[in-house]
Amino acid sequence: MTVQNIPDPPANIVRQILIDASVGIFPTGSSSDSWPIYVSMMPDQPTVPDNTIAVFDTTGVVKDRATKTGQYIEQFGIQILIRATDYPTAYSKFKVVLDAIDIIKYQNKVFNSTTYKLHNLQRSSAFSLGQEDDVRRRQEFSINALFSLTVVPS
């Protein structure tokens, strides 16, 4: 079974999609950042704002086969965490993230000089993880999804 290799982590590609949709920004390390989007971590240092998004790579599924090439296409797993100071703020940003990812279908996205074709995104219904146990009592939401992408030949 041949599975197409992609050179970039899917979470990085999804973060760029969210940044391009003005959902958040690339983290600069400043506490004044407005909705920084991290990959593979959600830091908790004083220089990181409470209102933060993180994208993680999770378990994917190999299931589709391209008819022209015979290659199997992997659906990559991602999780998007949204953390905010209060429930209404977290819920509002959660809806913005959903709107941004729900339109992923048959789009081309250039990332690190590689053009990817995003075929579709299937997400679970997103849900609240509730309130953190620490002193700040921030709210968190989670979105889990599978999506497929292939490298567009140059």
Short mmCIF file of C-alpha atoms in Angstrom, two decimals:
data_model
loop_
_atom_site.label_atom_id
_atom_site.label_comp_id
_atom_site.label_asym_id
_atom_site.label_seq_id
_atom_site.Cartn_x
_atom_site.Cartn_y
_atom_site.Cartn_z
CA MET A 1 0.00 0.00 0.00
CA THR A 2 1.46 3.34 -1.08
CA VAL A 3 0.45 6.37 0.97
CA GLN A 4 1.36 9.81 -0.32
CA ASN A 5 3.96 11.58 1.79
CA ILE A 6 3.44 15.22 2.64
CA PRO A 7 6.43 17.33 3.67
CA ASP A 8 4.66 19.54 6.25
CA PRO A 9 2.76 18.63 9.42
CA PRO A 10 -1.01 18.94 8.85
CA ALA A 11 -1.39 21.03 12.03
CA ASN A 12 0.93 23.69 10.56
CA ILE A 13 -1.18 23.83 7.40
CA VAL A 14 -4.40 24.16 9.41
CA ARG A 15 -2.85 26.91 11.55
CA GLN A 16 -1.99 28.83 8.37
CA ILE A 17 -5.56 28.39 7.10
CA LEU A 18 -6.86 29.85 10.37
CA ILE A 19 -4.39 32.74 10.22
CA ASP A 20 -5.32 33.47 6.58
CA ALA A 21 -8.99 33.51 7.65
CA SER A 22 -8.12 36.13 10.33
CA VAL A 23 -9.09 33.78 13.18
CA GLY A 24 -5.80 34.45 14.96
CA ILE A 25 -2.15 35.33 14.47
CA PHE A 26 1.24 33.66 14.41
CA PRO A 27 2.56 33.82 18.02
CA THR A 28 5.14 36.52 18.68
CA GLY A 29 5.70 35.77 22.37
CA SER A 30 4.02 38.96 23.51
CA SER A 31 1.27 38.96 26.12
CA SER A 32 -0.55 41.52 23.97
CA ASP A 33 -0.98 39.07 21.08
CA SER A 34 -4.59 38.80 19.96
CA TRP A 35 -5.48 35.10 19.68
CA PRO A 36 -2.08 33.53 18.92
CA ILE A 37 -2.35 30.09 17.26
CA TYR A 38 0.19 27.52 18.45
CA VAL A 39 1.00 24.10 17.01
CA SER A 40 1.42 21.00 19.16
CA MET A 41 1.26 22.92 22.46
CA MET A 42 -0.80 25.41 24.42
CA PRO A 43 1.73 27.28 26.53
CA ASP A 44 0.84 28.73 29.90
CA GLN A 45 3.60 31.26 30.57
CA PRO A 46 2.93 34.85 31.71
CA THR A 47 3.82 36.11 28.20
CA VAL A 48 1.05 33.98 26.63
CA PRO A 49 -2.43 35.50 26.58
CA ASP A 50 -5.34 33.61 28.13
CA ASN A 51 -7.20 33.83 24.81
CA THR A 52 -5.24 31.30 22.76
CA ILE A 53 -5.75 28.63 20.10
CA ALA A 54 -3.68 25.47 19.58
CA VAL A 55 -3.72 22.95 16.71
CA PHE A 56 -2.51 19.38 17.31
CA ASP A 57 -1.86 16.50 14.92
CA THR A 58 -3.85 13.43 16.02
CA THR A 59 -4.57 9.96 14.72
CA GLY A 60 -5.57 9.81 11.08
CA VAL A 61 -7.16 7.15 8.88
CA VAL A 62 -5.91 5.69 5.59
CA LYS A 63 -9.03 4.99 3.60
CA ASP A 64 -9.34 6.61 0.16
CA ARG A 65 -7.57 5.48 -3.00
CA ALA A 66 -6.83 7.78 -5.90
CA THR A 67 -8.11 6.19 -9.11
CA LYS A 68 -5.42 7.71 -11.36
CA THR A 69 -2.36 6.85 -9.26
CA GLY A 70 -3.57 3.98 -7.08
CA GLN A 71 -2.12 5.71 -4.04
CA TYR A 72 -4.00 5.55 -0.78
CA ILE A 73 -4.94 8.92 0.63
CA GLU A 74 -4.70 9.51 4.35
CA GLN A 75 -7.24 11.53 6.25
CA PHE A 76 -5.11 13.38 8.76
CA GLY A 77 -6.41 13.90 12.27
CA ILE A 78 -6.31 17.28 13.97
CA GLN A 79 -7.57 18.73 17.21
CA ILE A 80 -8.13 22.45 17.70
CA LEU A 81 -8.27 23.77 21.26
CA ILE A 82 -9.68 27.18 22.05
CA ARG A 83 -8.94 28.71 25.47
CA ALA A 84 -10.41 31.99 26.72
CA THR A 85 -10.93 34.01 29.86
CA ASP A 86 -14.67 33.31 30.01
CA TYR A 87 -17.35 31.13 28.45
CA PRO A 88 -18.92 33.72 26.08
CA THR A 89 -15.50 34.67 24.66
CA ALA A 90 -14.48 31.02 24.21
CA TYR A 91 -17.81 30.14 22.59
CA SER A 92 -17.67 33.10 20.22
CA LYS A 93 -14.15 32.22 19.01
CA PHE A 94 -15.11 28.54 18.78
CA LYS A 95 -17.88 29.50 16.31
CA VAL A 96 -15.42 31.59 14.26
CA VAL A 97 -13.02 28.61 14.08
CA LEU A 98 -15.87 26.31 12.99
CA ASP A 99 -16.84 28.73 10.21
CA ALA A 100 -13.23 28.86 8.99
CA ILE A 101 -12.72 25.09 8.86
CA ASP A 102 -16.17 24.14 7.59
CA ILE A 103 -15.38 25.67 4.19
CA ILE A 104 -12.27 23.51 3.64
CA LYS A 105 -13.10 21.59 0.51
CA TYR A 106 -11.26 21.40 -2.80
CA GLN A 107 -9.05 24.35 -1.97
CA ASN A 108 -5.42 24.81 -2.92
CA LYS A 109 -3.15 26.06 -0.16
CA VAL A 110 0.50 27.01 -0.57
CA PHE A 111 2.57 26.35 2.54
CA ASN A 112 6.40 26.38 2.66
CA SER A 113 6.55 26.51 -1.16
CA THR A 114 4.45 23.34 -1.49
CA THR A 115 0.94 23.50 -2.97
CA TYR A 116 -1.57 21.24 -1.25
CA LYS A 117 -5.05 20.36 -2.43
CA LEU A 118 -7.41 20.16 0.55
CA HIS A 119 -10.13 17.70 -0.37
CA ASN A 120 -12.53 17.79 2.54
CA LEU A 121 -12.83 18.09 6.28
CA GLN A 122 -15.04 15.97 8.47
CA ARG A 123 -15.35 17.17 12.04
CA SER A 124 -17.05 15.87 15.09
CA SER A 125 -19.43 18.16 16.80
CA ALA A 126 -17.26 20.41 18.82
CA PHE A 127 -17.67 20.51 22.54
CA SER A 128 -16.79 22.38 25.69
CA LEU A 129 -14.04 20.93 27.87
CA GLY A 130 -15.30 23.11 30.69
CA GLN A 131 -13.39 25.27 33.06
CA GLU A 132 -9.73 24.78 33.96
CA ASP A 133 -8.92 23.78 37.52
CA ASP A 134 -6.29 26.46 38.08
CA VAL A 135 -6.78 29.89 39.63
CA ARG A 136 -7.64 31.63 36.33
CA ARG A 137 -10.62 29.32 35.62
CA ARG A 138 -10.36 29.76 31.84
CA GLN A 139 -12.83 28.02 29.52
CA GLU A 140 -11.80 25.54 26.83
CA PHE A 141 -13.46 24.14 23.71
CA SER A 142 -12.24 21.33 21.45
CA ILE A 143 -12.83 20.53 17.79
CA ASN A 144 -11.68 17.16 16.40
CA ALA A 145 -11.53 16.56 12.66
CA LEU A 146 -10.20 14.44 9.83
CA PHE A 147 -9.20 15.98 6.52
CA SER A 148 -7.43 14.80 3.41
CA LEU A 149 -4.87 16.66 1.40
CA THR A 150 -2.50 15.83 -1.41
CA VAL A 151 0.53 17.54 -2.88
CA VAL A 152 -0.21 19.24 -6.19
CA PRO A 153 2.57 18.40 -8.65
CA SER A 154 4.55 21.45 -9.74
#
